[in-house]
Amino acid sequence: GENVEQHPSTLSVQEGDSAVIKCTYSDSASNYFPWYKQELGKRPQLIIDIRSNVGEKKDQRIAVTLNKTAKHFSLHITETQPEDSAVYFCAANRGSTLGRLYFGRGTQLTVWP
Amino acid sequence: NAGVMQNPRHLVRRRGQEARLRCSPMKGHSHVYWYRQLPEEGLKFMVYLQKENIIDESGMPKERFSAEFPKEGPSILRIQQVVRGDSAAYFCASSPDVNSEKLFFGSGTQLSVL
């Protein structure tokens, strides 16, 4: 199948708290897992990505973990700020071409000051 | 270095009309991908093109939709005889080659069908 499941669909946290968004995928051939942030009316912007030969990757307050056996991957945002409020999408590639992506349905993250 | 350019940003069409959406990839990029986003949903892959070639159109409806990426000029996504269900945001992304993992998206075209 081509489904990428993403949870939760909405997430509200207090400023300074951590936020975790989880995704599962079904295509065993997927080997590239990007995360995109989309503000209202704007383009999706790549914030972090991970390849299947890596279990974890970190970039300042953002980290992504991958469990290839279980076909799970997660986005972790620490010390959240109001500017982190947006819709976050996980994705996994289809087949061998990295640019053909299955997207999750998105998580609306709201960070309250 | 300009990013991926899409135009128009907003397009309004009546049912039965044609919609033409344009995408100019980043300089040096020869691979273009089109995605559609319905309200409150993720992006859905439609078609993948290289210059003068359609590589994968498995996500594009068989009827009324077509795409091209000519040797010169932008990539065009064409929707004939639009229906209300075609209303969505259409995003284009480009990459320099098939092994490049990072997709750069344009600002999208919001198509509204009346």
CSV table of C-alpha atoms in Angstrom, one decimal:
chain,number,residue,atom,x,y,z
A,1,GLY,CA,0.0,0.0,0.0
A,2,GLU,CA,0.9,3.7,-0.1
A,3,ASN,CA,-0.4,4.9,3.3
A,4,VAL,CA,1.5,7.0,5.7
A,5,GLU,CA,-0.4,7.3,9.0
A,6,GLN,CA,0.3,10.3,11.2
A,7,HIS,CA,-0.8,11.0,14.8
A,8,PRO,CA,-2.1,13.1,16.4
A,9,SER,CA,-4.0,15.3,14.0
A,10,THR,CA,-3.9,18.1,16.5
A,11,LEU,CA,-1.5,18.9,19.3
A,12,SER,CA,-1.5,21.7,21.8
A,13,VAL,CA,1.5,22.3,24.1
A,14,GLN,CA,2.6,25.1,26.4
A,15,GLU,CA,5.6,27.1,25.4
A,16,GLY,CA,8.8,25.3,26.6
A,17,ASP,CA,7.2,21.9,26.6
A,18,SER,CA,8.2,19.1,24.1
A,19,ALA,CA,6.0,18.0,21.2
A,20,VAL,CA,6.1,14.5,19.6
A,21,ILE,CA,4.5,13.5,16.3
A,22,LYS,CA,4.4,9.9,15.2
A,23,CYS,CA,4.1,8.3,11.8
A,24,THR,CA,4.0,4.8,10.4
A,25,TYR,CA,4.5,3.7,6.8
A,26,SER,CA,3.7,0.5,4.9
A,27,ASP,CA,6.0,0.5,1.8
A,28,SER,CA,9.0,-1.7,2.7
A,29,ALA,CA,11.0,-0.1,-0.1
A,30,SER,CA,10.8,3.4,1.5
A,31,ASN,CA,14.2,4.6,2.6
A,32,TYR,CA,13.8,8.3,2.9
A,33,PHE,CA,11.7,10.1,5.5
A,34,PRO,CA,11.4,13.9,5.4
A,35,TRP,CA,9.4,16.2,7.7
A,36,TYR,CA,7.8,19.4,6.4
A,37,LYS,CA,6.4,22.4,8.2
A,38,GLN,CA,3.6,24.3,6.5
A,39,GLU,CA,2.3,27.6,7.8
A,40,LEU,CA,-1.2,28.8,6.7
A,41,GLY,CA,-1.3,29.6,3.0
A,42,LYS,CA,2.5,29.0,2.6
A,43,ARG,CA,4.6,26.3,0.9
A,44,PRO,CA,5.7,23.2,2.7
A,45,GLN,CA,9.2,23.6,4.0
A,46,LEU,CA,11.6,20.8,4.7
A,47,ILE,CA,12.7,21.0,8.4
A,48,ILE,CA,14.6,17.7,8.8
A,49,ASP,CA,14.9,14.3,7.1
A,50,ILE,CA,16.4,10.9,7.7
A,51,ARG,CA,17.6,8.0,5.6
A,52,SER,CA,16.9,4.4,6.5
A,53,ASN,CA,20.5,3.6,7.4
A,54,VAL,CA,20.3,6.1,10.3
A,55,GLY,CA,18.3,5.6,13.5
A,56,GLU,CA,18.3,9.2,14.8
A,57,LYS,CA,19.1,12.6,13.6
A,58,LYS,CA,19.2,15.9,15.5
A,59,ASP,CA,19.2,19.6,14.4
A,60,GLN,CA,19.1,22.0,17.3
A,61,ARG,CA,15.6,21.7,18.9
A,62,ILE,CA,14.4,19.2,16.3
A,63,ALA,CA,15.1,15.5,16.2
A,64,VAL,CA,13.8,12.6,14.2
A,65,THR,CA,13.9,8.9,15.1
A,66,LEU,CA,13.4,5.9,12.8
A,67,ASN,CA,12.5,2.3,13.6
A,68,LYS,CA,12.8,0.6,10.3
A,69,THR,CA,11.8,-2.8,11.7
A,70,ALA,CA,8.5,-1.5,13.1
A,71,LYS,CA,8.1,1.0,10.2
A,72,HIS,CA,7.8,3.9,12.7
A,73,PHE,CA,9.3,7.3,12.6
A,74,SER,CA,8.8,10.3,14.9
A,75,LEU,CA,9.5,14.0,15.1
A,76,HIS,CA,10.5,15.5,18.4
A,77,ILE,CA,10.5,19.3,19.1
A,78,THR,CA,12.0,20.4,22.4
A,79,GLU,CA,11.6,23.8,24.1
A,80,THR,CA,8.7,24.7,21.8
A,81,GLN,CA,8.1,28.3,20.9
A,82,PRO,CA,4.9,30.0,19.6
A,83,GLU,CA,6.7,30.3,16.2
A,84,ASP,CA,6.7,26.5,16.0
A,85,SER,CA,2.9,26.6,15.6
A,86,ALA,CA,2.1,25.2,12.1
A,87,VAL,CA,1.0,22.0,10.4
A,88,TYR,CA,3.7,19.3,10.3
A,89,PHE,CA,3.7,16.6,7.7
A,90,CYS,CA,5.7,13.4,7.7
A,91,ALA,CA,6.5,11.7,4.4
A,92,ALA,CA,8.1,8.5,3.0
A,93,ASN,CA,9.4,8.0,-0.5
A,94,ARG,CA,7.7,5.7,-3.0
A,95,GLY,CA,10.0,3.1,-4.6
A,96,SER,CA,13.5,4.2,-5.5
A,97,THR,CA,12.9,7.8,-6.5
A,98,LEU,CA,13.4,10.1,-3.5
A,99,GLY,CA,11.1,12.8,-4.8
A,100,ARG,CA,8.0,10.8,-5.0
A,101,LEU,CA,6.6,11.0,-1.6
A,102,TYR,CA,3.6,9.6,0.4
A,103,PHE,CA,2.5,12.3,2.9
A,104,GLY,CA,0.7,11.9,6.2
A,105,ARG,CA,-2.4,13.9,6.8
A,106,GLY,CA,-0.7,16.4,9.0
A,107,THR,CA,-0.6,17.5,12.6
A,108,GLN,CA,-1.7,21.0,13.6
A,109,LEU,CA,0.7,22.0,16.3
A,110,THR,CA,-0.3,24.9,18.5
A,111,VAL,CA,2.2,26.3,21.0
A,112,TRP,CA,0.6,28.5,23.7
A,113,PRO,CA,2.7,31.3,25.2
B,1,ASN,CA,19.0,32.0,-7.0
B,2,ALA,CA,15.3,32.2,-7.3
B,3,GLY,CA,13.3,29.4,-5.8
B,4,VAL,CA,10.6,27.3,-7.5
B,5,MET,CA,8.2,29.7,-9.2
B,6,GLN,CA,4.6,28.9,-9.7
B,7,ASN,CA,1.9,31.1,-11.3
B,8,PRO,CA,-0.7,32.1,-11.0
B,9,ARG,CA,-1.0,32.1,-7.2
B,10,HIS,CA,-4.8,32.0,-7.4
B,11,LEU,CA,-6.9,30.8,-10.3
B,12,VAL,CA,-10.7,30.9,-10.5
B,13,ARG,CA,-12.5,28.9,-13.1
B,14,ARG,CA,-16.1,28.0,-13.8
B,15,ARG,CA,-17.1,24.4,-14.2
B,16,GLY,CA,-16.2,23.2,-17.7
B,17,GLN,CA,-13.3,25.6,-18.3
B,18,GLU,CA,-9.7,24.8,-18.6
B,19,ALA,CA,-7.0,25.5,-16.0
B,20,ARG,CA,-3.3,25.9,-16.8
B,21,LEU,CA,-0.8,25.9,-14.0
B,22,ARG,CA,2.8,26.8,-14.5
B,23,CYS,CA,5.9,25.9,-12.7
B,24,SER,CA,9.5,27.1,-13.3
B,25,PRO,CA,12.0,24.9,-11.4
B,26,MET,CA,15.0,26.2,-9.5
B,27,LYS,CA,17.9,27.0,-11.8
B,28,GLY,CA,19.8,23.9,-12.6
B,29,HIS,CA,17.0,21.6,-11.7
B,30,SER,CA,15.7,19.3,-14.4
B,31,HIS,CA,13.2,17.2,-12.3
B,32,VAL,CA,9.7,18.4,-11.6
B,33,TYR,CA,7.0,16.9,-9.3
B,34,TRP,CA,3.4,18.0,-9.1
B,35,TYR,CA,1.4,17.5,-5.9
B,36,ARG,CA,-2.2,18.3,-5.0
B,37,GLN,CA,-3.4,19.3,-1.5
B,38,LEU,CA,-7.0,19.2,-0.6
B,39,PRO,CA,-8.2,21.2,2.4
B,40,GLU,CA,-6.9,19.8,5.7
B,41,GLU,CA,-5.1,17.0,4.0
B,42,GLY,CA,-1.5,16.0,3.1
B,43,LEU,CA,-0.1,16.4,-0.3
B,44,LYS,CA,-0.8,13.7,-2.9
B,45,PHE,CA,1.7,12.9,-5.6
B,46,MET,CA,0.4,13.4,-9.1
B,47,VAL,CA,3.2,13.3,-11.7
B,48,TYR,CA,7.0,13.3,-12.0
B,49,LEU,CA,8.6,14.8,-15.1
B,50,GLN,CA,12.1,15.4,-16.5
B,51,LYS,CA,12.7,17.6,-19.5
B,52,GLU,CA,10.5,16.4,-22.4
B,53,ASN,CA,9.7,13.2,-20.5
B,54,ILE,CA,6.9,12.0,-18.2
B,55,ILE,CA,8.6,9.5,-15.8
B,56,ASP,CA,5.7,8.6,-13.5
B,57,GLU,CA,2.1,9.8,-13.9
B,58,SER,CA,0.6,7.2,-11.6
B,59,GLY,CA,-1.0,9.7,-9.3
B,60,MET,CA,-2.7,11.8,-12.0
B,61,PRO,CA,-6.3,11.1,-13.0
B,62,LYS,CA,-6.5,9.4,-16.4
B,63,GLU,CA,-9.0,11.9,-17.8
B,64,ARG,CA,-8.9,15.7,-18.1
B,65,PHE,CA,-5.4,16.0,-16.5
B,66,SER,CA,-2.2,16.3,-18.4
B,67,ALA,CA,1.3,17.5,-17.7
B,68,GLU,CA,4.3,18.5,-19.7
B,69,PHE,CA,7.9,19.8,-19.2
B,70,PRO,CA,9.2,21.1,-22.5
B,71,LYS,CA,12.8,21.6,-23.4
B,72,GLU,CA,12.3,25.3,-23.1
B,73,GLY,CA,9.9,27.0,-20.7
B,74,PRO,CA,8.0,26.0,-17.5
B,75,SER,CA,6.3,22.8,-16.7
B,76,ILE,CA,2.5,23.0,-17.3
B,77,LEU,CA,-0.2,21.1,-15.4
B,78,ARG,CA,-3.4,21.3,-17.5
B,79,ILE,CA,-6.9,20.4,-16.3
B,80,GLN,CA,-9.6,20.3,-18.9
B,81,GLN,CA,-13.3,20.7,-18.1
B,82,VAL,CA,-12.7,21.5,-14.5
B,83,VAL,CA,-15.2,20.3,-11.9
B,84,ARG,CA,-15.7,21.5,-8.3
B,85,GLY,CA,-13.7,18.6,-6.9
B,86,ASP,CA,-10.6,19.9,-8.7
B,87,SER,CA,-10.6,22.8,-6.3
B,88,ALA,CA,-7.3,22.4,-4.3
B,89,ALA,CA,-3.8,23.8,-3.9
B,90,TYR,CA,-1.4,22.5,-6.5
B,91,PHE,CA,2.2,22.5,-5.5
B,92,CYS,CA,5.2,22.0,-7.8
B,93,ALA,CA,8.6,20.9,-6.5
B,94,SER,CA,11.9,20.4,-8.2
B,95,SER,CA,15.2,18.6,-7.6
B,96,PRO,CA,18.5,18.6,-9.5
B,97,ASP,CA,18.5,14.8,-10.2
B,98,VAL,CA,16.8,11.6,-9.4
B,99,ASN,CA,19.1,10.8,-6.5
B,100,SER,CA,18.6,14.2,-4.8
B,101,GLU,CA,16.6,13.8,-1.7
B,102,LYS,CA,15.6,17.3,-1.0
B,103,LEU,CA,12.5,18.7,-2.7
B,104,PHE,CA,12.0,22.4,-2.9
B,105,PHE,CA,8.4,23.4,-3.2
B,106,GLY,CA,6.9,26.4,-4.9
B,107,SER,CA,4.3,28.6,-3.3
B,108,GLY,CA,1.5,26.7,-5.0
B,109,THR,CA,-1.5,27.6,-7.1
B,110,GLN,CA,-4.9,27.8,-5.3
B,111,LEU,CA,-7.5,26.6,-7.9
B,112,SER,CA,-11.1,27.5,-7.1
B,113,VAL,CA,-13.8,26.1,-9.4
B,114,LEU,CA,-17.1,27.9,-9.2
